[in-house]
Coordinates of C-alpha atoms (C1' of nucleotides) in Angstrom, one line a residue:
Chain A
X14 CA 265.3 20.9 -68.7
X15 CA 265.4 22.5 -72.6
X16 CA 262.6 24.8 -72.0
X17 CA 261.9 27.3 -75.0
X18 CA 263.3 30.0 -73.5
X19 CA 262.7 32.9 -75.0
X20 CA 265.5 35.2 -76.3
X21 CA 265.5 38.4 -74.9
X22 CA 268.3 39.6 -77.2
X23 CA 271.1 40.6 -76.4
X24 CA 270.5 43.8 -76.5
X25 CA 274.3 46.1 -75.9
X26 CA 273.6 49.4 -74.8
X27 CA 275.6 51.0 -76.8
X28 CA 275.9 53.6 -74.0
X29 CA 277.0 57.0 -74.4
X30 CA 278.9 58.8 -72.1
X31 CA 276.3 59.1 -69.5
X32 CA 274.3 56.0 -71.4
X33 CA 271.3 58.2 -72.6
X34 CA 268.7 55.5 -72.8
X35 CA 264.9 56.2 -73.0
X36 CA 264.4 54.4 -69.4
X37 CA 260.9 55.7 -68.9
X38 CA 259.3 52.4 -68.0
X39 CA 262.3 49.9 -68.3
X40 CA 263.6 49.6 -65.1
X41 CA 267.0 48.1 -66.9
X42 CA 267.0 45.1 -65.0
X43 CA 270.3 44.0 -66.4
X44 CA 270.3 40.4 -64.8
X45 CA 271.5 38.5 -67.9
X46 CA 273.2 35.1 -67.3
X47 CA 275.5 35.6 -70.0
X48 CA 277.0 39.3 -69.6
X49 CA 280.4 39.8 -69.6
X50 CA 281.3 43.0 -68.6
X51 CA 283.0 45.2 -70.9
X52 CA 287.1 46.0 -70.6
X53 CA 286.3 49.0 -68.4
X54 CA 284.1 48.6 -65.5
X55 CA 286.0 50.1 -62.1
X56 CA 286.2 53.7 -63.5
X57 CA 283.3 56.1 -63.4
X58 CA 284.7 59.3 -64.9
X59 CA 282.5 62.2 -64.0
X60 CA 280.2 63.8 -66.7
X61 CA 281.7 66.9 -66.0
X62 CA 283.4 69.8 -63.9
X63 CA 281.3 71.3 -61.7
X64 CA 280.7 74.3 -63.3
X65 CA 277.5 77.2 -63.3
X66 CA 276.5 75.9 -66.0
X67 CA 274.2 73.1 -66.6
X68 CA 273.1 71.3 -69.7
X69 CA 269.7 69.2 -69.4
X70 CA 268.8 66.4 -71.6
X71 CA 266.4 64.4 -72.6
X72 CA 263.8 67.3 -72.5
X73 CA 260.6 66.7 -74.4
X74 CA 259.6 68.5 -78.0
X75 CA 257.6 70.5 -76.6
X76 CA 259.4 71.4 -73.5
X77 CA 260.4 75.4 -74.0
X78 CA 262.6 78.0 -72.4
X79 CA 260.4 78.7 -69.5
X80 CA 259.5 75.2 -69.0
X81 CA 263.0 74.2 -68.0
X82 CA 263.8 77.5 -66.0
X83 CA 261.3 77.4 -64.0
X84 CA 261.6 73.5 -63.4
X85 CA 265.4 74.3 -62.8
X86 CA 264.6 77.7 -60.8
X87 CA 263.3 75.4 -57.5
X88 CA 266.6 74.7 -56.9
X89 CA 268.2 77.7 -57.4
X90 CA 268.5 81.1 -58.8
X91 CA 268.4 80.2 -62.4
X92 CA 270.5 83.0 -64.0
X93 CA 270.4 81.8 -67.7
X94 CA 268.4 79.1 -69.0
X95 CA 267.4 78.3 -72.5
X96 CA 266.0 75.6 -75.0
X97 CA 268.5 74.2 -77.6
X98 CA 265.8 74.5 -81.0
X99 CA 267.4 75.1 -84.5
X100 CA 267.5 77.9 -86.5
X101 CA 265.9 76.3 -89.5
X102 CA 263.0 74.1 -88.5
X103 CA 262.8 76.2 -84.7
X104 CA 261.8 73.1 -83.0
X105 CA 263.5 71.8 -79.6
X106 CA 266.7 69.2 -80.4
X107 CA 265.6 67.8 -77.2
X108 CA 268.0 69.5 -74.8
X109 CA 268.8 72.4 -73.2
X110 CA 271.3 75.1 -70.7
X111 CA 270.9 76.2 -67.2
X112 CA 273.2 78.1 -65.7
X113 CA 272.5 78.7 -62.3
X114 CA 274.5 81.7 -60.0
X115 CA 276.9 79.5 -57.9
X116 CA 277.9 76.3 -58.3
X117 CA 276.3 75.2 -55.2
X118 CA 273.2 76.2 -56.9
X119 CA 273.7 74.4 -59.8
X120 CA 274.7 71.1 -57.6
X121 CA 271.4 71.3 -55.9
X122 CA 269.6 71.8 -59.4
X123 CA 271.4 68.5 -60.6
X124 CA 270.6 66.6 -57.7
X125 CA 267.1 67.4 -57.9
X126 CA 265.9 67.0 -61.3
X127 CA 268.9 64.9 -63.5
X128 CA 266.3 61.5 -63.6
X129 CA 263.3 63.1 -62.8
X130 CA 260.4 64.0 -65.1
X131 CA 259.8 66.3 -67.3
X132 CA 256.9 67.4 -69.4
X133 CA 256.6 63.5 -69.6
X134 CA 260.2 63.0 -70.3
X135 CA 263.1 61.8 -67.9
X136 CA 265.4 64.6 -68.4
X137 CA 269.5 64.2 -67.6
X138 CA 271.4 67.4 -66.2
X139 CA 274.7 67.7 -65.4
X140 CA 277.5 70.0 -65.7
X141 CA 277.8 71.8 -68.9
X142 CA 281.2 72.1 -71.4
X143 CA 283.1 74.6 -71.4
X144 CA 282.7 76.2 -75.0
X145 CA 285.1 77.6 -77.3
X146 CA 286.3 80.9 -76.7
X147 CA 283.7 82.4 -79.3
X148 CA 285.8 83.8 -82.1
X149 CA 283.8 87.4 -81.4
X150 CA 287.2 88.7 -84.0
X151 CA 286.9 87.8 -87.1
X152 CA 290.0 86.3 -86.5
X153 CA 288.8 82.5 -87.0
X154 CA 287.2 80.6 -88.7
X155 CA 283.6 81.7 -87.5
X156 CA 280.8 80.2 -89.8
X157 CA 278.8 83.0 -87.9
X158 CA 279.2 86.8 -88.0
X159 CA 280.5 88.3 -85.0
X160 CA 277.6 90.0 -84.4
X161 CA 277.1 88.6 -80.5
X162 CA 278.3 90.0 -77.9
X163 CA 280.1 87.6 -75.4
X164 CA 278.3 84.1 -74.4
X165 CA 277.7 82.4 -71.0
X166 CA 280.2 80.2 -70.0
X167 CA 281.5 82.4 -67.1
X168 CA 280.9 82.7 -63.6
Chain B
dC25 C1' 255.5 61.0 -87.9
dG26 C1' 260.5 67.0 -85.3
dT27 C1' 260.6 58.2 -82.4
dG28 C1' 265.6 60.6 -79.3
dA29 C1' 271.9 61.2 -79.2
dG30 C1' 273.7 64.7 -77.0
dC31 C1' 276.4 70.2 -75.6
dG32 C1' 273.8 76.2 -77.7
dA33 C1' 273.8 82.2 -81.6

DNA sequence: CGTGAGCGA
């Protein structure tokens, strides 16, 4: 009958593009009796297009570039790896980038490290987005001095 | 308190 059921606080997961969440121990048992599906649940858009650049998120604040490279180098040849850190603080922003030599290695790296643990945190690996052409010429609103050569983002 | 979404110098 009327049992004092605990309000499970209908937490509407404000899932982003990936639904990133600290699902460490929580298995995310979405078995709510009343959970109206969103307007969209028939389309599963890919996170990004295949590329050699990988975007790794969910990194621990103490995970560094070497740790990231060492972790992804087990699934392919990592050409480049970097953990994004702040310029003024110097601390990791919690995500990084890993560039493989080929697309197939990148795919293996994703399937091998996406959803895995790194430094005690679940990390997410996916293809990175294409970056702006980087105005190496002073003919654009570049907040940064054109003192950097061609970046990564090309295969 | 770098407690946590995201895409880099």
